[in-house]
């Protein structure tokens, strides 16, 4: 039995039909991923289910007592108050009263009369039972209970909004881009939570790894029609491609028939005197059908202008240490960034990824260590909050700054023609930015960014809200980009497909460099990060353990033999690693199947681990021999 059903839905904004005589249903326990191009109406569909938008026509049936909650697309940046109050507000009047009562009890001189009023509302709704749920969900998302909302970053605000949606334990949970602004640890927690969730889930996401893991049904929204695929994401991709192929063949046959009939109707006077009126009516019907056809939306056309190259050296970091008060960002970090490097910054929210970028760019001065910045750097920066966009101006004014002609790859182009490459029709290009969806805003920011000459590209969460087709094209673009690339992203598949190297922020200022993306980071390193957060004191005491075993002990025969063989073993490992790194550095390396590249990256990681162990063993044996001598 359906929890929720829409029948024969019609919904249009102006000339743009989002739902056209289509059906949709939700069953208990389903995890439905709604996929489709930006602007297709996915977020609008969720708002219809949440009763924020009404259909133009159609029938909606909801099972009695069904609770629906929706996580909005953007974090509550303008919200006021504290974490506890905002999360509790997801319970409505009862939650608000519970939050006010709790905050009142924390005051030195609480208002007893106000507390009595809040208590009456709480008891009326039997809301004391919700208190453990509020605290539990806040704790599971690692939120600070009474932190002011205005003090939180986008990632933490996203977690707060998620907690607010989850606290009521709805029968239908609507999630609009739930992984946006979340770090990899939170995404993994959310995946596990949703897989165990008892209610139905309907979500929109660009994160392909997230969709693969969570969804058990795919609903494709394409040109006003909702099409069900009763299985996972990979099978959906195969069936969708086949459906588009069949549609294309049908359209070709249709167009051929229409062309033949148009030739017939335009024959001479004799043909017109004897023509079949039924055939004329059929031709008119064909014309109307062709007029109503909604073609598949094209793909975005990305390109970068070639500019003068930067120096070979982009940045050199040697034993860099930097902190904010008692919060260490990096400790004794050394690295070399060369022209053409493609680097991902991976780590939890608030770990210092943006700070390290500013250190590399010379915007911050390191407290300790040495940083050398390269020459001739032209930097283009993609900001996850889209602060470069003026919400009140039109799309074309944001790109053209009031001009109709702009320079693209050294050639003048009309701004409307350029915006059509990014799927903005002339009518849409004249709309204010505030009317765009999140994905359209990201496309607009990319259009604005790609006009800038650059040889260093910094992308801070570029994948948020992009549809999957555009995301895959962006992957191809950054793979082919000839300059230096730094990506900050929690999209695991995007990072795995684009970068050569990752800086992993392990916690407590520890930053490790790995060849490859998320898949190259050993699981043991991911768990160390959590240990450091829980028990920093233990980590600080560990170095003392390494200095203890300095005793005068003679090497055994086996140890002497091992010490003699280690240099040759280290040399072989270094040669093997160098060969593997050459493969990974090839621009075509990440164009091959993911499984093939993963084998090479895994082998490289194992060889590097063996080299580290060999060096450690050699140093230990050398120390014993020197001590004996």
Coordinates of C-alpha atoms in Angstrom, one line a residue:
X1 CA 0.0 0.0 0.0
X2 CA 1.2 3.5 -0.9
X3 CA 2.1 6.0 1.8
X4 CA 1.8 8.7 -0.9
X5 CA 0.6 8.8 -4.5
X6 CA 0.3 11.5 -7.2
X7 CA -1.9 10.8 -10.2
X8 CA -1.9 12.7 -13.5
X9 CA 0.1 15.6 -12.1
X10 CA 0.3 18.8 -14.1
X11 CA 2.6 21.7 -13.0
X12 CA 4.1 24.5 -15.0
X13 CA 5.9 27.7 -14.3
X14 CA 5.2 30.1 -17.2
X15 CA 6.0 28.3 -20.4
X16 CA 8.1 25.6 -18.6
X17 CA 6.1 22.5 -17.8
X18 CA 7.8 20.6 -15.0
X19 CA 5.2 17.8 -14.6
X20 CA 3.0 16.8 -17.5
X21 CA 0.3 14.2 -16.8
X22 CA 2.6 12.0 -14.8
X23 CA 2.3 9.7 -11.8
X24 CA 4.4 9.1 -8.7
X25 CA 4.2 7.0 -5.6
X26 CA 6.1 6.2 -2.4
X27 CA 5.9 2.9 -0.5
X28 CA 7.1 2.2 3.0
X29 CA 10.8 1.4 3.3
X30 CA 11.7 2.6 -0.2
X31 CA 14.8 4.6 -0.8
X32 CA 14.1 6.6 -3.9
X33 CA 16.6 8.6 -5.8
X34 CA 15.1 11.3 -8.1
X35 CA 17.5 12.0 -10.9
X36 CA 17.3 14.5 -13.8
X37 CA 18.9 17.5 -15.3
X38 CA 19.2 20.8 -13.5
X39 CA 16.0 22.8 -13.8
X40 CA 14.0 19.6 -14.6
X41 CA 11.9 20.1 -11.5
X42 CA 13.4 17.7 -8.9
X43 CA 13.4 20.1 -6.0
X44 CA 9.9 21.3 -7.1
X45 CA 8.7 17.7 -6.9
X46 CA 10.0 17.4 -3.3
X47 CA 8.2 20.7 -2.4
X48 CA 5.0 19.3 -3.9
X49 CA 5.3 16.2 -1.6
X50 CA 6.0 18.6 1.3
X51 CA 2.9 20.7 0.4
X52 CA 5.0 23.8 -0.2
X53 CA 3.8 23.9 -3.8
X54 CA 0.4 23.0 -5.2
X55 CA -0.1 21.2 -8.4
X56 CA -2.0 23.0 -11.3
X57 CA -4.0 19.8 -11.6
X58 CA -3.9 16.2 -10.5
X59 CA -4.8 14.0 -7.5
X60 CA -2.8 13.5 -4.4
X61 CA -3.5 10.7 -1.8
X62 CA -1.6 10.5 1.5
X63 CA -2.2 7.7 4.0
X64 CA -3.7 9.1 7.2
X65 CA -1.2 10.0 9.9
X66 CA 1.8 10.0 7.5
X67 CA 4.5 12.5 8.7
X68 CA 6.6 14.2 6.0
X69 CA 9.8 16.2 6.6
X70 CA 12.1 17.8 4.1
X71 CA 15.8 18.8 4.2
X72 CA 16.2 21.9 2.0
X73 CA 18.8 22.3 -0.6
X74 CA 20.8 25.1 1.0
X75 CA 22.0 25.3 4.7
X76 CA 20.1 27.7 7.0
X77 CA 22.7 30.5 6.6
X78 CA 20.3 33.3 7.7
X79 CA 18.8 31.4 10.6
X80 CA 19.2 32.7 14.1
X81 CA 19.5 31.1 17.5
X82 CA 21.4 28.0 18.6
X83 CA 21.7 24.4 17.4
X84 CA 19.4 22.9 20.1
X85 CA 16.6 25.3 19.4
X86 CA 16.8 24.9 15.6
X87 CA 16.8 21.2 15.7
X88 CA 13.9 21.1 18.2
X89 CA 11.9 23.4 15.9
X90 CA 11.6 20.4 13.6
X91 CA 8.9 19.1 16.1
X92 CA 6.8 22.2 15.6
X93 CA 5.1 24.0 18.5
X94 CA 6.1 21.3 21.0
X95 CA 9.8 21.5 20.0
X96 CA 9.9 25.2 20.2
X97 CA 8.4 25.1 23.8
X98 CA 10.9 22.4 24.8
X99 CA 13.8 24.5 23.5
X100 CA 12.6 27.6 25.3
X101 CA 12.1 25.7 28.5
X102 CA 15.6 24.2 28.3
X103 CA 17.2 27.5 27.6
X104 CA 15.3 29.2 30.5
X105 CA 16.6 26.6 33.0
X106 CA 20.2 27.5 32.0
X107 CA 19.7 31.1 33.1
X108 CA 20.9 32.4 36.5
X109 CA 17.5 33.8 37.2
X110 CA 14.9 31.9 35.1
X111 CA 11.5 33.4 34.4
X112 CA 9.2 30.9 36.3
X113 CA 6.0 32.2 34.8
X114 CA 7.3 31.7 31.2
X115 CA 8.5 28.2 32.2
X116 CA 5.1 27.3 33.4
X117 CA 3.6 28.3 30.0
X118 CA 6.2 26.3 28.1
X119 CA 5.6 23.3 30.4
X120 CA 1.9 23.4 29.7
X121 CA 2.5 23.3 25.9
X122 CA 5.0 20.5 26.4
X123 CA 2.6 18.4 28.5
X124 CA -0.2 19.1 26.1
X125 CA 1.8 17.5 23.2
X126 CA 3.4 14.9 25.5
X127 CA 6.7 16.3 24.3
X128 CA 9.1 15.3 27.2
X129 CA 9.6 12.0 25.2
X130 CA 11.3 14.0 22.4
X131 CA 14.1 15.3 24.7
X132 CA 16.3 12.2 24.4
X133 CA 15.8 12.1 20.6
X134 CA 16.9 15.7 20.2
X135 CA 20.1 15.1 22.2
X136 CA 20.8 11.8 20.5
X137 CA 20.6 13.1 17.0
X138 CA 22.7 16.2 17.9
X139 CA 25.3 13.9 19.5
X140 CA 25.4 11.5 16.5
X141 CA 26.1 14.3 14.1
X142 CA 28.9 15.6 16.5
X143 CA 27.2 19.0 16.9
X144 CA 27.8 21.4 19.8
X145 CA 24.4 21.5 21.6
X146 CA 24.1 25.3 22.2
X147 CA 26.5 26.7 19.6
X148 CA 25.1 29.9 17.8
X149 CA 24.1 29.2 14.2
X150 CA 25.8 32.3 12.9
X151 CA 29.2 30.9 14.1
X152 CA 28.9 27.7 12.1
X153 CA 30.4 26.9 8.6
X154 CA 28.3 25.7 5.7
X155 CA 29.1 22.0 6.5
X156 CA 28.0 22.3 10.1
X157 CA 24.9 24.2 9.2
X158 CA 24.1 21.4 6.8
X159 CA 24.4 18.9 9.6
X160 CA 22.1 21.1 11.8
X161 CA 19.5 21.2 9.1
X162 CA 19.8 17.4 8.7
X163 CA 19.3 16.9 12.4
X164 CA 16.1 19.1 12.3
X165 CA 14.7 16.9 9.5
X166 CA 15.5 13.7 11.3
X167 CA 14.4 14.5 14.8
X168 CA 10.7 13.9 14.1
X169 CA 11.4 10.4 12.7
X170 CA 9.1 11.1 9.7
X171 CA 7.4 8.3 7.7
X172 CA 8.6 10.1 4.5
X173 CA 12.0 11.8 4.7
X174 CA 12.7 14.2 1.8
X175 CA 16.4 15.0 1.3
X176 CA 17.5 17.6 -1.3
X177 CA 21.2 17.2 -2.0
X178 CA 21.9 15.8 1.5
X179 CA 25.7 15.3 1.0
X180 CA 26.3 19.0 0.0
X181 CA 28.8 20.6 2.5
X182 CA 29.2 17.3 4.4
X183 CA 32.7 15.9 4.9
X184 CA 33.5 12.3 4.0
X185 CA 33.0 11.0 7.6
X186 CA 29.5 12.6 7.8
X187 CA 28.6 11.2 4.4
X188 CA 29.6 7.7 5.5
X189 CA 27.6 8.1 8.7
X190 CA 24.6 9.4 6.7
X191 CA 24.8 6.4 4.3
X192 CA 24.7 4.0 7.2
X193 CA 21.9 5.9 8.9
X194 CA 19.7 5.9 5.8
X195 CA 20.3 2.2 5.1
X196 CA 18.9 1.4 8.6
X197 CA 16.1 4.0 8.5
X198 CA 12.7 2.4 8.8
X199 CA 10.7 5.1 7.0
X200 CA 10.6 5.9 3.3
X201 CA 13.3 8.2 1.8
X202 CA 13.1 10.3 -1.3
X203 CA 16.3 12.1 -2.1
X204 CA 18.1 14.2 -4.8
X205 CA 21.8 13.8 -5.0
X206 CA 24.7 14.4 -7.5
X207 CA 26.9 12.1 -5.5
X208 CA 27.0 8.9 -7.6
X209 CA 28.7 6.8 -4.9
X210 CA 26.0 7.9 -2.5
X211 CA 23.2 7.0 -4.9
X212 CA 24.7 3.6 -5.6
X213 CA 24.9 2.8 -2.0
X214 CA 21.6 4.1 -0.7
X215 CA 19.0 3.9 -3.5
X216 CA 16.9 0.8 -4.2
X217 CA 14.6 2.6 -6.7
X218 CA 15.4 5.3 -9.3
X219 CA 12.8 7.8 -10.5
X220 CA 14.0 9.7 -13.6
X221 CA 12.4 13.2 -14.2
X222 CA 12.8 14.0 -17.9
X223 CA 10.9 16.6 -19.8
X224 CA 7.9 16.5 -17.4
X225 CA 7.7 12.7 -17.2
X226 CA 8.5 10.6 -14.2
X227 CA 9.8 7.1 -15.2
X228 CA 10.4 4.3 -12.6
X229 CA 13.4 2.1 -12.6
X230 CA 12.8 -0.6 -10.0
X231 CA 16.5 -1.3 -9.2
X232 CA 19.8 0.4 -8.5
X233 CA 21.7 3.1 -10.2
X234 CA 24.0 1.1 -12.4
X235 CA 21.1 -0.8 -14.1
X236 CA 19.3 2.5 -14.4
X237 CA 22.1 4.0 -16.5
X238 CA 22.0 1.0 -18.9
X239 CA 18.2 1.1 -19.3
X240 CA 18.1 4.9 -19.6
X241 CA 20.6 4.8 -22.4
X242 CA 18.6 2.1 -24.2
X243 CA 15.4 4.1 -23.8
X244 CA 17.0 7.3 -25.2
X245 CA 18.3 5.2 -28.2
X246 CA 14.8 3.8 -28.9
X247 CA 13.3 7.4 -28.6
X248 CA 15.9 8.7 -31.1
X249 CA 15.0 5.9 -33.6
X250 CA 11.3 6.6 -33.2
X251 CA 11.8 10.4 -33.7
X252 CA 13.9 9.7 -36.9
X253 CA 11.1 7.6 -38.3
X254 CA 8.5 10.2 -37.3
X255 CA 10.5 13.0 -38.9
X256 CA 10.9 11.0 -42.1
X257 CA 7.2 10.4 -42.3
X258 CA 6.4 14.1 -41.6
X259 CA 8.9 15.1 -44.3
X260 CA 7.2 12.8 -46.9
X261 CA 3.7 14.2 -46.0
X262 CA 5.0 17.8 -46.3
X263 CA 6.3 17.0 -49.8
X264 CA 2.9 15.5 -50.8
X265 CA 0.9 18.5 -49.5
X266 CA 3.0 20.8 -51.5
X267 CA 2.4 19.1 -54.9
X268 CA 0.8 20.9 -57.8
X269 CA -2.8 21.9 -58.5
X270 CA -3.7 18.4 -59.7
X271 CA -2.6 16.8 -56.4
X272 CA -4.5 19.4 -54.4
X273 CA -7.7 18.7 -56.4
X274 CA -7.5 15.0 -55.7
X275 CA -5.9 14.9 -52.3
X276 CA -7.3 12.8 -49.4
X277 CA -8.8 15.1 -46.7
X278 CA -8.2 12.4 -44.1
X279 CA -4.5 12.4 -45.1
X280 CA -4.5 16.2 -44.6
X281 CA -6.0 15.9 -41.2
X282 CA -3.4 13.3 -40.3
X283 CA -0.6 15.7 -41.5
X284 CA -2.0 18.4 -39.2
X285 CA -1.9 15.9 -36.3
X286 CA 1.7 15.1 -37.1
X287 CA 2.6 18.7 -37.2
X288 CA 1.0 19.3 -33.8
X289 CA 2.8 16.2 -32.3
X290 CA 6.1 17.5 -33.6
X291 CA 5.5 20.9 -32.2
X292 CA 4.7 19.5 -28.8
X293 CA 7.8 17.2 -28.7
X294 CA 10.3 18.1 -26.0
X295 CA 13.8 17.2 -27.2
X296 CA 16.5 15.9 -24.9
X297 CA 18.4 18.8 -23.3
X298 CA 21.9 19.2 -24.8
X299 CA 25.1 19.1 -22.8
X300 CA 27.1 21.9 -21.4
X301 CA 30.0 23.0 -23.6
X302 CA 33.0 23.8 -21.4
X303 CA 36.3 25.2 -22.6
X304 CA 39.3 27.0 -21.1
X305 CA 41.3 29.7 -22.7
X306 CA 45.0 28.9 -23.2
X307 CA 47.1 31.5 -21.3
X308 CA 50.8 31.9 -20.6
X309 CA 52.2 29.2 -18.5
X310 CA 53.2 29.6 -14.9
X311 CA 56.7 28.8 -13.7
X312 CA 57.5 25.1 -13.3
X313 CA 57.4 25.6 -9.5
X314 CA 54.0 26.6 -8.2
X315 CA 54.7 26.3 -4.5
X316 CA 57.3 24.7 -2.3
X317 CA 56.5 24.0 1.4
X318 CA 59.2 23.0 3.8
X319 CA 58.4 22.0 7.5
X320 CA 55.4 24.4 7.5
X321 CA 53.6 24.8 10.8
X322 CA 50.6 26.9 11.4
X323 CA 47.8 27.1 14.0
X324 CA 45.0 29.2 15.2
X325 CA 45.3 29.5 18.9
X326 CA 45.3 26.0 20.3
X327 CA 44.0 24.5 17.0
X328 CA 46.9 23.1 14.9
X329 CA 46.3 23.3 11.1
X330 CA 49.5 21.9 9.8
X331 CA 52.7 20.6 11.6
X332 CA 56.0 20.2 9.9
X333 CA 54.4 19.8 6.5
X334 CA 56.6 19.6 3.4
X335 CA 55.5 19.3 -0.2
X336 CA 56.3 20.5 -3.7
X337 CA 53.6 21.7 -6.1
X338 CA 54.7 21.6 -9.7
X339 CA 52.9 23.1 -12.8
X340 CA 50.2 20.7 -14.0
X341 CA 49.7 19.0 -10.6
X342 CA 46.1 18.0 -9.8
X343 CA 45.7 17.9 -6.0
X344 CA 42.7 17.1 -3.8
X345 CA 42.4 18.4 -0.2
X346 CA 40.6 15.7 1.8
X347 CA 39.5 16.0 5.4
X348 CA 36.6 16.7 7.7
X349 CA 35.0 20.2 7.8
X350 CA 37.0 22.7 9.8
X351 CA 40.3 20.8 9.6
X352 CA 42.1 23.6 7.8
X353 CA 41.9 22.9 4.1
X354 CA 41.1 26.5 3.1
X355 CA 43.8 27.7 5.4
X356 CA 46.4 25.6 3.7
X357 CA 45.3 26.9 0.3
X358 CA 45.8 30.5 1.6
X359 CA 49.2 29.5 2.9
X360 CA 50.2 28.1 -0.6
X361 CA 48.9 31.2 -2.3
X362 CA 50.8 33.5 0.0
X363 CA 47.6 35.0 1.6
X364 CA 48.8 33.8 5.0
X365 CA 52.3 33.7 6.3
X366 CA 53.4 30.5 7.9
X367 CA 54.2 30.7 11.6
X368 CA 57.1 28.3 11.2
X369 CA 58.8 26.8 8.2
X370 CA 59.4 28.0 4.6
X371 CA 57.0 28.6 1.7
X372 CA 58.2 29.6 -1.7
X373 CA 55.6 30.8 -4.3
X374 CA 56.1 30.3 -8.0
X375 CA 55.9 33.0 -10.7
X376 CA 53.3 34.1 -13.3
X377 CA 50.3 32.6 -11.4
X378 CA 46.9 33.5 -12.8
X379 CA 44.3 32.1 -10.3
X380 CA 40.6 31.3 -10.9
X381 CA 38.7 30.5 -7.8
X382 CA 35.3 28.7 -7.5
X383 CA 33.6 29.6 -4.2
X384 CA 31.2 27.1 -2.7
X385 CA 28.9 29.9 -1.4
X386 CA 28.7 31.6 -4.9
X387 CA 29.6 35.0 -3.3
X388 CA 30.8 36.1 -6.8
X389 CA 27.2 36.1 -8.0
X390 CA 24.9 39.1 -7.6
X391 CA 21.5 37.5 -6.8
X392 CA 19.6 40.7 -7.9
X393 CA 21.2 41.0 -11.3
X394 CA 20.2 38.9 -14.3
X395 CA 22.2 35.9 -15.5
X396 CA 23.6 37.8 -18.5
X397 CA 24.6 40.8 -16.4
X398 CA 26.5 38.6 -14.0
X399 CA 28.6 37.2 -16.8
X400 CA 28.8 40.3 -19.1
X401 CA 28.8 43.0 -16.5
X402 CA 26.3 45.0 -18.6
X403 CA 28.0 44.2 -21.9
X404 CA 26.4 42.2 -24.7
X405 CA 29.8 41.2 -26.3
X406 CA 32.4 39.3 -24.3
X407 CA 35.8 37.8 -25.2
X408 CA 35.9 34.0 -25.2
X409 CA 39.1 32.2 -26.1
X410 CA 40.4 35.4 -27.6
X411 CA 37.3 35.9 -29.9
X412 CA 34.3 38.2 -29.3
X413 CA 31.0 36.4 -28.6
X414 CA 27.5 37.6 -27.7
X415 CA 26.8 36.9 -24.1
X416 CA 23.6 35.1 -24.9
X417 CA 25.3 32.7 -27.3
X418 CA 28.0 32.0 -24.6
X419 CA 25.3 31.3 -22.0
X420 CA 23.6 28.9 -24.3
X421 CA 26.7 26.8 -24.1
X422 CA 25.9 26.5 -20.4
X423 CA 22.2 25.5 -21.1
X424 CA 20.7 29.0 -20.4
X425 CA 18.1 29.9 -23.0
X426 CA 17.8 33.6 -23.9
X427 CA 14.7 33.9 -21.7
X428 CA 16.5 32.2 -18.8
X429 CA 19.5 34.4 -19.3
X430 CA 17.4 37.5 -18.7
X431 CA 16.0 36.1 -15.4
X432 CA 17.4 37.2 -12.0
X433 CA 20.0 34.9 -10.4
X434 CA 17.8 34.5 -7.3
X435 CA 15.2 32.6 -9.4
X436 CA 17.7 29.9 -10.4
X437 CA 18.1 26.5 -8.9
X438 CA 21.2 25.5 -7.0
X439 CA 22.6 23.6 -10.0
X440 CA 21.9 26.5 -12.4
X441 CA 23.7 28.9 -10.1
X442 CA 26.7 26.6 -10.1
X443 CA 26.6 26.4 -13.9
X444 CA 26.5 30.2 -14.0
X445 CA 29.5 30.5 -11.7
X446 CA 31.4 28.1 -13.9
X447 CA 30.5 30.2 -16.9
X448 CA 31.7 33.3 -15.2
X449 CA 34.9 31.6 -14.0
X450 CA 35.8 30.1 -17.4
X451 CA 36.0 33.6 -18.9
X452 CA 38.9 34.4 -16.6
X453 CA 42.4 33.6 -17.9
X454 CA 44.0 31.2 -15.5
X455 CA 46.9 28.8 -15.1
X456 CA 45.8 27.8 -11.6
X457 CA 42.3 26.6 -10.8
X458 CA 40.9 26.3 -7.3
X459 CA 37.6 24.5 -7.0
X460 CA 35.9 24.6 -3.6
X461 CA 33.0 22.1 -3.7
X462 CA 32.3 22.6 -7.4
X463 CA 30.1 19.5 -7.7
X464 CA 27.3 20.7 -5.3
X465 CA 23.9 20.7 -7.1
X466 CA 25.3 19.9 -10.5
X467 CA 23.4 17.3 -12.5
X468 CA 25.3 14.1 -13.2
X469 CA 25.8 14.8 -17.0
X470 CA 27.3 18.2 -16.3
X471 CA 29.4 16.7 -13.5
X472 CA 30.9 14.1 -15.8
X473 CA 31.7 16.8 -18.4
X474 CA 33.4 18.9 -15.6
X475 CA 35.4 15.8 -14.8
X476 CA 36.6 15.6 -18.4
X477 CA 37.4 19.3 -18.4
X478 CA 39.6 19.4 -15.2
X479 CA 41.3 16.2 -16.4
X480 CA 42.4 18.0 -19.6
X481 CA 43.2 21.3 -17.8
X482 CA 46.8 22.2 -18.5
X483 CA 47.3 24.4 -15.5
X484 CA 47.6 23.5 -11.8
X485 CA 44.4 22.3 -10.1
X486 CA 43.5 22.2 -6.4
X487 CA 40.1 20.6 -5.6
X488 CA 38.3 20.7 -2.2
X489 CA 35.5 18.2 -2.5
X490 CA 33.8 15.4 -0.5
X491 CA 32.5 13.8 -3.8
X492 CA 34.5 10.6 -3.7
X493 CA 33.9 9.6 -7.3
X494 CA 34.7 13.1 -8.7
X495 CA 38.0 13.2 -6.8
X496 CA 39.0 9.7 -7.7
X497 CA 38.4 10.4 -11.4
X498 CA 40.3 13.7 -11.6
X499 CA 43.3 14.1 -9.2
X500 CA 46.8 12.7 -9.1
X501 CA 47.6 13.5 -5.5
X502 CA 45.7 14.0 -2.3
X503 CA 46.6 16.0 0.9
X504 CA 44.8 14.1 3.6
X505 CA 44.1 16.1 6.8
X506 CA 44.4 13.4 9.5
X507 CA 43.8 15.7 12.5
X508 CA 46.0 17.5 15.1
X509 CA 47.9 19.2 12.3
X510 CA 49.0 16.0 10.6
X511 CA 48.7 16.3 6.8
X512 CA 49.8 13.2 4.7
X513 CA 50.3 13.1 1.0
X514 CA 49.0 10.2 -1.1
X515 CA 49.1 9.4 -4.8
X516 CA 45.5 9.2 -6.0
X517 CA 42.1 10.2 -4.6
X518 CA 39.9 8.8 -1.8
X519 CA 40.5 5.2 -2.8
X520 CA 44.3 5.7 -2.3
X521 CA 43.9 6.6 1.4
X522 CA 44.3 3.4 3.6
X523 CA 41.3 2.7 5.8
X524 CA 43.7 2.7 8.8
X525 CA 44.4 6.4 8.2
X526 CA 40.7 7.3 8.1
X527 CA 40.2 5.7 11.5
X528 CA 43.3 7.5 13.0
X529 CA 41.5 10.8 12.4
X530 CA 38.7 9.7 14.7
X531 CA 41.2 8.5 17.4
X532 CA 43.0 11.8 17.4
X533 CA 39.8 13.8 17.9
X534 CA 38.7 11.6 20.8
X535 CA 42.0 11.3 22.6
X536 CA 44.6 14.0 21.6
X537 CA 46.5 13.5 24.9
X538 CA 47.3 10.0 23.9
X539 CA 48.7 11.0 20.6
X540 CA 51.0 13.6 22.2
X541 CA 52.5 11.0 24.5
X542 CA 53.4 8.5 21.7
X543 CA 56.8 10.1 20.5
X544 CA 58.3 9.3 23.9
X545 CA 57.8 5.6 23.3
X546 CA 60.0 5.7 20.2
X547 CA 63.1 6.9 22.1
X548 CA 63.1 4.3 24.8
X549 CA 64.8 1.2 23.2
X550 CA 68.3 2.7 23.0
X551 CA 70.2 -0.2 24.6
X552 CA 73.6 -1.5 23.7
X553 CA 72.6 -4.8 22.1
X554 CA 74.7 -6.6 19.4
X555 CA 73.1 -7.5 16.1
X556 CA 72.3 -11.1 15.6
X557 CA 73.5 -13.0 12.5
X558 CA 70.1 -12.6 10.8
X559 CA 70.0 -8.9 11.7
X560 CA 73.4 -8.4 10.1
X561 CA 72.3 -10.2 7.0
X562 CA 69.1 -8.2 6.9
X563 CA 71.1 -4.9 7.2
X564 CA 73.3 -5.9 4.3
X565 CA 70.3 -6.7 2.0
X566 CA 68.0 -3.8 2.9
X567 CA 69.8 -1.1 0.7
X568 CA 69.3 -3.3 -2.4
X569 CA 65.6 -3.9 -1.4
X570 CA 65.1 -0.2 -0.9
X571 CA 66.6 0.6 -4.3
X572 CA 64.3 -1.9 -6.0
X573 CA 61.2 -0.4 -4.2
X574 CA 62.2 3.1 -5.2
X575 CA 62.6 2.0 -8.9
X576 CA 59.2 0.3 -8.8
X577 CA 57.5 3.4 -7.2
X578 CA 59.1 5.7 -9.7
X579 CA 57.7 3.6 -12.6
X580 CA 54.3 3.5 -11.0
X581 CA 54.3 7.3 -10.4
X582 CA 55.2 7.8 -14.1
X583 CA 52.1 5.8 -15.1
X584 CA 49.9 7.8 -12.7
X585 CA 51.2 11.1 -14.0
X586 CA 50.2 10.3 -17.5
X587 CA 47.2 12.6 -18.5
X588 CA 45.4 9.5 -19.9
X589 CA 45.8 7.5 -16.7
X590 CA 42.4 8.5 -15.3
X591 CA 40.6 8.1 -18.6
X592 CA 40.9 4.3 -18.4
X593 CA 38.3 2.1 -16.5
X594 CA 38.2 2.9 -12.8
X595 CA 39.1 -0.7 -11.9
X596 CA 42.3 -0.6 -14.0
X597 CA 43.5 2.7 -12.4
X598 CA 42.6 1.4 -9.0
X599 CA 44.9 -1.6 -9.4
X600 CA 47.8 0.6 -10.2
X601 CA 47.0 3.1 -7.3
X602 CA 46.6 0.2 -4.8
X603 CA 49.9 -1.3 -5.9
X604 CA 51.6 2.1 -5.6
X605 CA 50.2 2.5 -2.1
X606 CA 51.5 -0.9 -1.1
X607 CA 54.9 -0.3 -2.5
X608 CA 55.2 3.1 -0.7
X609 CA 54.1 1.4 2.6
X610 CA 56.8 -1.3 2.0
X611 CA 59.4 1.4 1.4
X612 CA 58.5 3.2 4.6
X613 CA 58.8 -0.1 6.5
X614 CA 62.1 -0.9 4.9
X615 CA 63.5 2.5 5.8
X616 CA 62.3 2.2 9.4
X617 CA 63.8 -1.2 9.7
X618 CA 67.1 -0.1 8.2
X619 CA 67.3 3.0 10.5
X620 CA 66.6 0.8 13.5
X621 CA 69.3 -1.8 12.6
X622 CA 71.8 1.0 11.8
X623 CA 71.1 2.6 15.2
X624 CA 71.8 -0.7 17.0
X625 CA 75.0 -1.2 15.0
X626 CA 76.2 2.3 15.7
X627 CA 75.4 2.0 19.4
X628 CA 77.4 -1.3 19.6
X629 CA 80.3 0.3 17.8

